[in-house]
Amino acid sequence: MTNADPDAPRTAMPLGPSLLVAETFDQTQVTQLRHAATACAYGAGLRGQRLDDFVLAVNELTTNAVRHGGGRGVLRMWRQAGSLVCEVSDHGGGIGARLLGARGRPAPDTAGGWGLWLARELSDTMEVESDGAGTVVRITTILPTPHPTPD
């Protein structure tokens, strides 16, 4: 994904009615974004532990963008084919190959890698693209099938 504008998002996110959130953020907006993510996920049909897990995963990604990705990021959330998708991008220096390739739980005394690991554990899918121009992390959770109401 290459854009001529270095501040333009590196994403293939849909535009239109399925877009629920599109926000640039810094540390001062992380809590506000968590509340917005909760409202969107709830509105999309997530409840209980699935809602809590998805919101925690989103919070880990936004916190990582602030801490490791240049102090700010972009959060986008949308519905897509029975799933809720959240994408967090930043313009930091990227994630090292060792950490990017790690799939197991970090050792208890490890200082890094917990946020990505937790986001992967708490979502149904996770994709990461990272290089020297920044990182894009996309997570999804499958939405519950709506039950038809009797007439």
PDB file of C-alpha atoms in Angstrom:
ATOM      1  CA  MET A   1       0.000   0.000   0.000  1.00  0.00           C
ATOM      2  CA  THR A   2       1.726   3.124  -1.163  1.00  0.00           C
ATOM      3  CA  ASN A   3       0.348   6.642  -1.121  1.00  0.00           C
ATOM      4  CA  ALA A   4       1.940   9.814  -2.456  1.00  0.00           C
ATOM      5  CA  ASP A   5       0.933  11.684   0.717  1.00  0.00           C
ATOM      6  CA  PRO A   6       3.028  10.383   3.649  1.00  0.00           C
ATOM      7  CA  ASP A   7       0.249  11.300   6.117  1.00  0.00           C
ATOM      8  CA  ALA A   8      -2.472   9.553   4.114  1.00  0.00           C
ATOM      9  CA  PRO A   9      -3.760   6.327   5.645  1.00  0.00           C
ATOM     10  CA  ARG A  10      -2.300   3.098   4.306  1.00  0.00           C
ATOM     11  CA  THR A  11      -5.512   1.142   4.067  1.00  0.00           C
ATOM     12  CA  ALA A  12      -8.039  -0.538   1.826  1.00  0.00           C
ATOM     13  CA  MET A  13     -10.968   0.334   4.086  1.00  0.00           C
ATOM     14  CA  PRO A  14     -14.388   0.790   2.496  1.00  0.00           C
ATOM     15  CA  LEU A  15     -15.992   4.187   2.276  1.00  0.00           C
ATOM     16  CA  GLY A  16     -19.707   4.524   2.705  1.00  0.00           C
ATOM     17  CA  PRO A  17     -22.476   3.420   5.009  1.00  0.00           C
ATOM     18  CA  SER A  18     -20.551   0.530   6.583  1.00  0.00           C
ATOM     19  CA  LEU A  19     -17.934   2.910   8.050  1.00  0.00           C
ATOM     20  CA  LEU A  20     -18.646   3.403  11.756  1.00  0.00           C
ATOM     21  CA  VAL A  21     -15.599   5.329  13.016  1.00  0.00           C
ATOM     22  CA  ALA A  22     -12.728   7.180  11.340  1.00  0.00           C
ATOM     23  CA  GLU A  23     -10.680   9.187  13.826  1.00  0.00           C
ATOM     24  CA  THR A  24      -7.158  10.500  14.131  1.00  0.00           C
ATOM     25  CA  PHE A  25      -6.007  10.312  17.736  1.00  0.00           C
ATOM     26  CA  ASP A  26      -3.227  10.940  20.214  1.00  0.00           C
ATOM     27  CA  GLN A  27      -2.800  10.025  23.883  1.00  0.00           C
ATOM     28  CA  THR A  28      -5.465  12.502  25.001  1.00  0.00           C
ATOM     29  CA  GLN A  29      -8.140  10.742  22.924  1.00  0.00           C
ATOM     30  CA  VAL A  30      -7.477   7.067  23.758  1.00  0.00           C
ATOM     31  CA  THR A  31     -10.201   6.914  26.429  1.00  0.00           C
ATOM     32  CA  GLN A  32     -12.685   8.704  24.168  1.00  0.00           C
ATOM     33  CA  LEU A  33     -11.900   6.226  21.370  1.00  0.00           C
ATOM     34  CA  ARG A  34     -12.440   3.286  23.709  1.00  0.00           C
ATOM     35  CA  HIS A  35     -15.915   4.637  24.490  1.00  0.00           C
ATOM     36  CA  ALA A  36     -16.627   5.180  20.780  1.00  0.00           C
ATOM     37  CA  ALA A  37     -15.424   1.655  19.967  1.00  0.00           C
ATOM     38  CA  THR A  38     -17.673   0.261  22.703  1.00  0.00           C
ATOM     39  CA  ALA A  39     -20.701   2.129  21.352  1.00  0.00           C
ATOM     40  CA  CYS A  40     -20.009   1.023  17.762  1.00  0.00           C
ATOM     41  CA  ALA A  41     -19.388  -2.605  18.688  1.00  0.00           C
ATOM     42  CA  TYR A  42     -22.517  -2.674  20.830  1.00  0.00           C
ATOM     43  CA  GLY A  43     -24.507  -1.080  18.023  1.00  0.00           C
ATOM     44  CA  ALA A  44     -23.158  -3.725  15.636  1.00  0.00           C
ATOM     45  CA  GLY A  45     -24.489  -6.475  17.925  1.00  0.00           C
ATOM     46  CA  LEU A  46     -21.609  -7.482  20.193  1.00  0.00           C
ATOM     47  CA  ARG A  47     -22.562  -8.181  23.791  1.00  0.00           C
ATOM     48  CA  GLY A  48     -21.039  -9.531  26.986  1.00  0.00           C
ATOM     49  CA  GLN A  49     -17.560 -11.041  26.857  1.00  0.00           C
ATOM     50  CA  ARG A  50     -17.289 -10.698  23.058  1.00  0.00           C
ATOM     51  CA  LEU A  51     -17.899  -6.953  23.397  1.00  0.00           C
ATOM     52  CA  ASP A  52     -15.395  -6.622  26.253  1.00  0.00           C
ATOM     53  CA  ASP A  53     -12.748  -8.640  24.390  1.00  0.00           C
ATOM     54  CA  PHE A  54     -13.060  -6.633  21.188  1.00  0.00           C
ATOM     55  CA  VAL A  55     -12.931  -3.286  22.986  1.00  0.00           C
ATOM     56  CA  LEU A  56      -9.862  -4.386  24.977  1.00  0.00           C
ATOM     57  CA  ALA A  57      -8.151  -5.451  21.735  1.00  0.00           C
ATOM     58  CA  VAL A  58      -8.945  -2.060  20.157  1.00  0.00           C
ATOM     59  CA  ASN A  59      -7.627  -0.293  23.250  1.00  0.00           C
ATOM     60  CA  GLU A  60      -4.355  -2.263  23.092  1.00  0.00           C
ATOM     61  CA  LEU A  61      -3.885  -1.267  19.451  1.00  0.00           C
ATOM     62  CA  THR A  62      -4.576   2.437  20.032  1.00  0.00           C
ATOM     63  CA  THR A  63      -2.277   2.460  23.063  1.00  0.00           C
ATOM     64  CA  ASN A  64       0.464   0.762  21.020  1.00  0.00           C
ATOM     65  CA  ALA A  65       0.095   3.375  18.264  1.00  0.00           C
ATOM     66  CA  VAL A  66       0.604   6.165  20.790  1.00  0.00           C
ATOM     67  CA  ARG A  67       3.487   4.478  22.647  1.00  0.00           C
ATOM     68  CA  HIS A  68       5.377   2.972  19.741  1.00  0.00           C
ATOM     69  CA  GLY A  69       3.999   4.558  16.585  1.00  0.00           C
ATOM     70  CA  GLY A  70       4.957   8.182  16.724  1.00  0.00           C
ATOM     71  CA  GLY A  71       2.512   9.432  19.349  1.00  0.00           C
ATOM     72  CA  ARG A  72      -0.604   9.382  17.209  1.00  0.00           C
ATOM     73  CA  GLY A  73      -2.618   7.108  14.990  1.00  0.00           C
ATOM     74  CA  VAL A  74      -5.772   6.617  12.984  1.00  0.00           C
ATOM     75  CA  LEU A  75      -8.610   4.315  14.036  1.00  0.00           C
ATOM     76  CA  ARG A  76     -11.214   3.077  11.579  1.00  0.00           C
ATOM     77  CA  MET A  77     -14.029   0.658  12.285  1.00  0.00           C
ATOM     78  CA  TRP A  78     -16.517  -0.804   9.832  1.00  0.00           C
ATOM     79  CA  ARG A  79     -18.848  -3.723   9.190  1.00  0.00           C
ATOM     80  CA  GLN A  80     -17.872  -6.209   6.534  1.00  0.00           C
ATOM     81  CA  ALA A  81     -19.507  -9.529   5.612  1.00  0.00           C
ATOM     82  CA  GLY A  82     -20.844 -10.465   9.048  1.00  0.00           C
ATOM     83  CA  SER A  83     -17.827  -9.115  10.905  1.00  0.00           C
ATOM     84  CA  LEU A  84     -16.778  -5.974  12.685  1.00  0.00           C
ATOM     85  CA  VAL A  85     -13.377  -4.745  11.519  1.00  0.00           C
ATOM     86  CA  CYS A  86     -11.090  -2.344  13.349  1.00  0.00           C
ATOM     87  CA  GLU A  87      -7.934  -0.935  11.819  1.00  0.00           C
ATOM     88  CA  VAL A  88      -5.335   1.110  13.669  1.00  0.00           C
ATOM     89  CA  SER A  89      -2.505   2.695  11.716  1.00  0.00           C
ATOM     90  CA  ASP A  90       0.444   4.850  12.693  1.00  0.00           C
ATOM     91  CA  HIS A  91       3.536   6.443  11.166  1.00  0.00           C
ATOM     92  CA  GLY A  92       6.109   5.088  13.619  1.00  0.00           C
ATOM     93  CA  GLY A  93       9.278   3.218  12.762  1.00  0.00           C
ATOM     94  CA  GLY A  94       7.565  -0.158  12.353  1.00  0.00           C
ATOM     95  CA  ILE A  95       7.642  -3.382  14.330  1.00  0.00           C
ATOM     96  CA  GLY A  96      10.817  -5.464  14.423  1.00  0.00           C
ATOM     97  CA  ALA A  97      10.792  -8.788  12.572  1.00  0.00           C
ATOM     98  CA  ARG A  98      11.234 -10.824  15.780  1.00  0.00           C
ATOM     99  CA  LEU A  99       8.224  -9.262  17.473  1.00  0.00           C
ATOM    100  CA  LEU A 100       6.188  -9.247  14.269  1.00  0.00           C
ATOM    101  CA  GLY A 101       6.752 -12.977  13.772  1.00  0.00           C
ATOM    102  CA  ALA A 102       6.066 -13.949  17.396  1.00  0.00           C
ATOM    103  CA  ARG A 103       2.826 -15.846  17.876  1.00  0.00           C
ATOM    104  CA  GLY A 104       3.266 -17.291  21.361  1.00  0.00           C
ATOM    105  CA  ARG A 105       2.508 -15.633  24.671  1.00  0.00           C
ATOM    106  CA  PRO A 106       5.365 -13.325  25.694  1.00  0.00           C
ATOM    107  CA  ALA A 107       7.479 -14.460  28.629  1.00  0.00           C
ATOM    108  CA  PRO A 108       6.346 -12.888  31.924  1.00  0.00           C
ATOM    109  CA  ASP A 109       9.508 -10.783  32.158  1.00  0.00           C
ATOM    110  CA  THR A 110       9.233  -9.513  28.553  1.00  0.00           C
ATOM    111  CA  ALA A 111       8.774  -5.757  28.251  1.00  0.00           C
ATOM    112  CA  GLY A 112       7.164  -5.748  24.804  1.00  0.00           C
ATOM    113  CA  GLY A 113       4.770  -7.706  22.645  1.00  0.00           C
ATOM    114  CA  TRP A 114       1.905  -7.991  25.104  1.00  0.00           C
ATOM    115  CA  GLY A 115      -0.419  -5.588  23.270  1.00  0.00           C
ATOM    116  CA  LEU A 116      -0.182  -7.364  19.915  1.00  0.00           C
ATOM    117  CA  TRP A 117      -0.424 -10.775  21.548  1.00  0.00           C
ATOM    118  CA  LEU A 118      -3.504  -9.746  23.513  1.00  0.00           C
ATOM    119  CA  ALA A 119      -5.178  -8.171  20.456  1.00  0.00           C
ATOM    120  CA  ARG A 120      -4.544 -11.400  18.496  1.00  0.00           C
ATOM    121  CA  GLU A 121      -5.961 -13.529  21.331  1.00  0.00           C
ATOM    122  CA  LEU A 122      -9.082 -11.386  21.761  1.00  0.00           C
ATOM    123  CA  SER A 123     -10.078 -11.084  18.096  1.00  0.00           C
ATOM    124  CA  ASP A 124     -11.071 -13.642  15.492  1.00  0.00           C
ATOM    125  CA  THR A 125      -8.439 -12.527  12.979  1.00  0.00           C
ATOM    126  CA  MET A 126      -5.517 -10.128  13.004  1.00  0.00           C
ATOM    127  CA  GLU A 127      -3.354  -8.861  10.149  1.00  0.00           C
ATOM    128  CA  VAL A 128      -0.273  -6.687  10.578  1.00  0.00           C
ATOM    129  CA  GLU A 129       1.615  -4.748   7.925  1.00  0.00           C
ATOM    130  CA  SER A 130       4.679  -2.930   9.179  1.00  0.00           C
ATOM    131  CA  ASP A 131       7.710  -1.216   7.728  1.00  0.00           C
ATOM    132  CA  GLY A 132       9.817   1.884   8.353  1.00  0.00           C
ATOM    133  CA  ALA A 133       6.892   4.125   7.350  1.00  0.00           C
ATOM    134  CA  GLY A 134       4.528   2.768  10.004  1.00  0.00           C
ATOM    135  CA  THR A 135       2.235  -0.040  10.995  1.00  0.00           C
ATOM    136  CA  VAL A 136      -1.317  -1.027  10.112  1.00  0.00           C
ATOM    137  CA  VAL A 137      -3.056  -3.582  12.337  1.00  0.00           C
ATOM    138  CA  ARG A 138      -6.469  -4.889  11.345  1.00  0.00           C
ATOM    139  CA  ILE A 139      -8.555  -7.062  13.655  1.00  0.00           C
ATOM    140  CA  THR A 140     -11.968  -8.606  13.104  1.00  0.00           C
ATOM    141  CA  THR A 141     -14.609 -10.197  15.242  1.00  0.00           C
ATOM    142  CA  ILE A 142     -17.503 -12.192  13.885  1.00  0.00           C
ATOM    143  CA  LEU A 143     -20.841 -10.569  14.617  1.00  0.00           C
ATOM    144  CA  PRO A 144     -23.681 -12.637  16.017  1.00  0.00           C
ATOM    145  CA  THR A 145     -26.325 -13.623  13.526  1.00  0.00           C
ATOM    146  CA  PRO A 146     -29.439 -11.555  14.125  1.00  0.00           C
ATOM    147  CA  HIS A 147     -32.426 -13.637  15.096  1.00  0.00           C
ATOM    148  CA  PRO A 148     -35.553 -12.862  13.095  1.00  0.00           C
ATOM    149  CA  THR A 149     -38.391 -11.491  15.163  1.00  0.00           C
ATOM    150  CA  PRO A 150     -41.712 -13.301  14.818  1.00  0.00           C
ATOM    151  CA  ASP A 151     -44.466 -11.383  13.088  1.00  0.00           C
TER     152      ASP A 151
END
